[in-house]
Short mmCIF file of C-alpha atoms in Angstrom, two decimals:
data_model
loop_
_atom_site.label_atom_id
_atom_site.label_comp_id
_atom_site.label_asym_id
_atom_site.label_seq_id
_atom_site.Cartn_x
_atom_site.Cartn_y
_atom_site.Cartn_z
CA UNK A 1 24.02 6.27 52.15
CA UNK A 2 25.65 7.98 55.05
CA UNK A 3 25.39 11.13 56.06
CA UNK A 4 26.87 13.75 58.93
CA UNK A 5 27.40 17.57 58.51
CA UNK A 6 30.58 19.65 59.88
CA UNK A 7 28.84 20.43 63.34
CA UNK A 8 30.19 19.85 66.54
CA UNK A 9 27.07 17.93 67.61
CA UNK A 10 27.40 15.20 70.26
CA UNK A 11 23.90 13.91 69.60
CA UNK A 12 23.39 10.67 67.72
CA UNK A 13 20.68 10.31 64.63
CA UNK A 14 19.50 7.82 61.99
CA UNK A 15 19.09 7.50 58.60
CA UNK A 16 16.17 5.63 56.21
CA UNK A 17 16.40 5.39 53.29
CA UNK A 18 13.10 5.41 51.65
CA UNK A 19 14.06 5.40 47.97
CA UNK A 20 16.80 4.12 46.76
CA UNK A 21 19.27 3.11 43.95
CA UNK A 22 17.87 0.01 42.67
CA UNK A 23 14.15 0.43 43.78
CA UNK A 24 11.13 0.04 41.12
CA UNK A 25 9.77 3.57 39.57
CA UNK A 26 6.64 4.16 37.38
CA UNK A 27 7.96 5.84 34.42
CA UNK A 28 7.66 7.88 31.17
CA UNK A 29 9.55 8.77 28.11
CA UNK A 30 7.18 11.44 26.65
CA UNK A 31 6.51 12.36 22.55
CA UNK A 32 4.49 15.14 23.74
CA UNK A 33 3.74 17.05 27.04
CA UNK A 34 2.39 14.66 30.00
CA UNK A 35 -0.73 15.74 32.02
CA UNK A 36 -0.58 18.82 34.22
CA UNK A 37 -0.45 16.61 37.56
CA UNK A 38 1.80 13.66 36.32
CA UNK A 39 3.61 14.91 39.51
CA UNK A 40 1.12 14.76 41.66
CA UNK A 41 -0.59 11.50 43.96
CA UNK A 42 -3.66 11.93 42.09
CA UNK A 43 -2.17 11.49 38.98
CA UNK A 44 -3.46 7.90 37.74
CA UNK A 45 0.37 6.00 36.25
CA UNK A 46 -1.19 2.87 35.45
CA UNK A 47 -0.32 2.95 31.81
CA UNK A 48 3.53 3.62 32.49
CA UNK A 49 5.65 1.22 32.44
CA UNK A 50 7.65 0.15 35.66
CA UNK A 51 11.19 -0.59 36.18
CA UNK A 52 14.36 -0.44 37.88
CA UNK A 53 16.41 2.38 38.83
CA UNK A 54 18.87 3.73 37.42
CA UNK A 55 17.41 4.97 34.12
CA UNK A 56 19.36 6.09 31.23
CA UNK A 57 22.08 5.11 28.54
CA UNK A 58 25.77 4.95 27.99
CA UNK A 59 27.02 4.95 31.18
CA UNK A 60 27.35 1.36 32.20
CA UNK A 61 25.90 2.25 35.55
CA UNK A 62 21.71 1.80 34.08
CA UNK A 63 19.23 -0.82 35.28
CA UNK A 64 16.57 0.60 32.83
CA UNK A 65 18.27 1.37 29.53
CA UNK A 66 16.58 3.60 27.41
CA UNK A 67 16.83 4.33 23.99
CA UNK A 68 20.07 6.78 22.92
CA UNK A 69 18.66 10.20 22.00
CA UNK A 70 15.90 10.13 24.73
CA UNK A 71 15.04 13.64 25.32
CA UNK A 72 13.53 13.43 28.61
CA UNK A 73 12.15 10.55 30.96
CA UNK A 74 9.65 11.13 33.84
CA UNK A 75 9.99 9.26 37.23
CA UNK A 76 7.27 8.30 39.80
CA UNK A 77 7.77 6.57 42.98
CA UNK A 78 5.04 5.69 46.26
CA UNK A 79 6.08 5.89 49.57
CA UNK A 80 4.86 6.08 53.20
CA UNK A 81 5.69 7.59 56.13
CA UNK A 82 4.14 6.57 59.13
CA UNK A 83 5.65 9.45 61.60
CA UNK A 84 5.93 12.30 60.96
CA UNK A 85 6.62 13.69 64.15
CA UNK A 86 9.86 11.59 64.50
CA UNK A 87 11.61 13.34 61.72
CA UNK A 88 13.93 15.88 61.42
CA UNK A 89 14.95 16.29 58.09
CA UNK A 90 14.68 14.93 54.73
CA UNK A 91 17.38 14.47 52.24
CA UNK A 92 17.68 13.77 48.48
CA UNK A 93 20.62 12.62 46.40
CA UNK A 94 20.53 12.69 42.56
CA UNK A 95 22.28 11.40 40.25
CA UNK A 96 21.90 12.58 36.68
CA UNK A 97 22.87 14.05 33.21
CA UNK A 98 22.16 16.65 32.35
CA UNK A 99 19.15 18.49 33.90
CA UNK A 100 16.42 17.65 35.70
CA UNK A 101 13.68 18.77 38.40
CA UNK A 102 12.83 16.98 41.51
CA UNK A 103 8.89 17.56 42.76
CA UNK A 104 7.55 16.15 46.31
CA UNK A 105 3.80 15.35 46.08
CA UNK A 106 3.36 17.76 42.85
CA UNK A 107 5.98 20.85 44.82
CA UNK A 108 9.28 21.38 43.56
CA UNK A 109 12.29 20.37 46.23
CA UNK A 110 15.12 20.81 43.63
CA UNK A 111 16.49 21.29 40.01
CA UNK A 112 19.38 22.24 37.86
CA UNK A 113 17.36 23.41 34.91
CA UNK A 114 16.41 26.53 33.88
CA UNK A 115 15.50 28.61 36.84
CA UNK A 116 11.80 29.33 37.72
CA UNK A 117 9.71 27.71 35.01
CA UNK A 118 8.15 24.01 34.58
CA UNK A 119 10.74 22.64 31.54
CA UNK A 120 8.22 21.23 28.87
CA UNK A 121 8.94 17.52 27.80
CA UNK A 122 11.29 18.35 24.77
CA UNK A 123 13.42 21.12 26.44
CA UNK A 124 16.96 20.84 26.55
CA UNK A 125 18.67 20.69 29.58
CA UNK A 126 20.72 24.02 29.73
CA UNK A 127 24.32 22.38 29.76
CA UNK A 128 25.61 18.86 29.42
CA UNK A 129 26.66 17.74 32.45
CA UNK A 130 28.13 14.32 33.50
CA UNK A 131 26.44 11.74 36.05
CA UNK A 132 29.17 10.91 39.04
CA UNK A 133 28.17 7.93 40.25
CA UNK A 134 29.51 5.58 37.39
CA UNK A 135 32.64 7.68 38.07
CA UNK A 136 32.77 6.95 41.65
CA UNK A 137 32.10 10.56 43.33
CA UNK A 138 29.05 11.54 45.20
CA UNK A 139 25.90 12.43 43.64
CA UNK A 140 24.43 15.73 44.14
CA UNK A 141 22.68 16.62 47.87
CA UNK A 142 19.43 18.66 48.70
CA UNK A 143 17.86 19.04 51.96
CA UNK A 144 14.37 19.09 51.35
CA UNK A 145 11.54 20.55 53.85
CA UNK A 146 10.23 17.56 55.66
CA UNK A 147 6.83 19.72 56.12
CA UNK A 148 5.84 18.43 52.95
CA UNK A 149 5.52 15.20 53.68
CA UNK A 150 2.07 13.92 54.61
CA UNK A 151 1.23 11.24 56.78
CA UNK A 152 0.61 8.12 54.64
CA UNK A 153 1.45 7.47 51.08
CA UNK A 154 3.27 10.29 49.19
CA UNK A 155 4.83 10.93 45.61
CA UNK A 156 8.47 11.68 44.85
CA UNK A 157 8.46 12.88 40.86
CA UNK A 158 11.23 13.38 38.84
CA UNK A 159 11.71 15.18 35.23
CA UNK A 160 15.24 14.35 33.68
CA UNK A 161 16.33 16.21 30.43
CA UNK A 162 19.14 15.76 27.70
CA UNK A 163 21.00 18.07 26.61
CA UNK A 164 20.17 17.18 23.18
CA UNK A 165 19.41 14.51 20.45
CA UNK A 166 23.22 13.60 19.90
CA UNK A 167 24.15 13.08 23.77
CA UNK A 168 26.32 10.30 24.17
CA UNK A 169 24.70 9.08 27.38
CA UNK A 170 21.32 10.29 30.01
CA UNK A 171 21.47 9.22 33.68
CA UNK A 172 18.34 9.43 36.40
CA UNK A 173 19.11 7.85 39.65
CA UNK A 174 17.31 9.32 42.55
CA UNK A 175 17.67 8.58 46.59
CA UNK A 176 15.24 9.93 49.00
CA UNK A 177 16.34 9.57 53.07
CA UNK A 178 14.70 10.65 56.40
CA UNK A 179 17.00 11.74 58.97
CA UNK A 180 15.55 10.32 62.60
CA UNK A 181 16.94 12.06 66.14
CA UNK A 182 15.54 8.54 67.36
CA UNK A 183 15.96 5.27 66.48
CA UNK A 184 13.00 4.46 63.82
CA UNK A 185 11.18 1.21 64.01
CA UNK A 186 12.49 -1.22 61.55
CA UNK A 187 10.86 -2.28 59.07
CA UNK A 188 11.69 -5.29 56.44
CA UNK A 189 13.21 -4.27 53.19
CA UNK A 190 14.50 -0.86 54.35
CA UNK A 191 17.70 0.47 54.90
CA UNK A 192 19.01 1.86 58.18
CA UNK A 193 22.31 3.64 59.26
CA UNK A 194 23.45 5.65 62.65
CA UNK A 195 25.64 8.51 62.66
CA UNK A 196 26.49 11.33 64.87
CA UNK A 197 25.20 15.14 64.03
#
């Protein structure tokens, strides 16, 4: 993923991405409502099941496919940061249909579900809405406050809702990215781009 704003900035930055399109999750398709800190580090996901990103059905772009009429599925994914003090901002793309919430070790970053309250497991999402990336157009973009990151291992969580039972299709792909005003150390596996701010 690349990505530059509209400012007349002659400073160069970098990207890493830390999650991406394609990367393993932990995750959940409840019958019932999930512990209180499912979003949270703490929370102990050794009984869910772990696959590949994108989840969802119907829309030809899903690495997991889950089964049609899933009302909701819950995402968990590790990472690490190992500097915090070289970052300067944090970005996440998401890709979905039709509602979801996006948590960063157990704190809300982002959502387009009903505003201000935590959407139990069966709640429908409040609109259907279509996933773009199977349709070639840009997911949606939040910038997300990098002071929640922690130095170490941290948690990006994700709650994805249908709109209901009869939906033809669900998508959940989410990408998390670090924006660096210096070149990062590379590391093996990871994914790196430059671009001027």
């Amino acid at each position: 993923l690349l990505w530059a704003s509209s400012k007349d900035r002659p400073s160069i930055s970098y990207s890493r991405t830390l999650i991406n399109q394609g990367d393993l999750f932990k995750y959940f398709i409840p019958t019932s409502e999930p512990k209180y800190n499912w979003k949270y580090f703490s929370f102990n996901d050794n009984s869910w099941p772990e696959s590949t990103s994108g989840f969802g059905y119907n829309d030809g772009d899903d690495a997991t496919v889950l089964p049609n009429g899933t009302k909701s599925v819950y995402l968990r994914k590790k990472f690490t940061i190992d500097d915090l003090a070289a970052i300067s901002s944090l970005i996440l793309d998401i890709d979905y249909d039709d509602g979801f919430v996006a948590y960063l070790n157990g704190q809300e970053i982002a959502r387009n579900l009903v505003t201000g309250t935590i959407p139990n497991f069966n709640q429908p999402s409040d609109a259907y809405r279509e996933a773009n990336l199977y349709q070639g157009i840009v997911p949606e973009r939040y910038e997300v406050d990098n002071a929640l990151l922690t130095l170490g291992t941290n948690i990006l969580a994700v709650q994805v809702h249908n709109y209901n039972l009869t939906s033809s299709d669900l998508s959940a792909i989410p990408v998390l990215s670090l924006i660096h005003l210096s070149e990062p150390t590379r590391r093996r596996g990871i994914s790196y781009a430059v671009f001027c701010l």
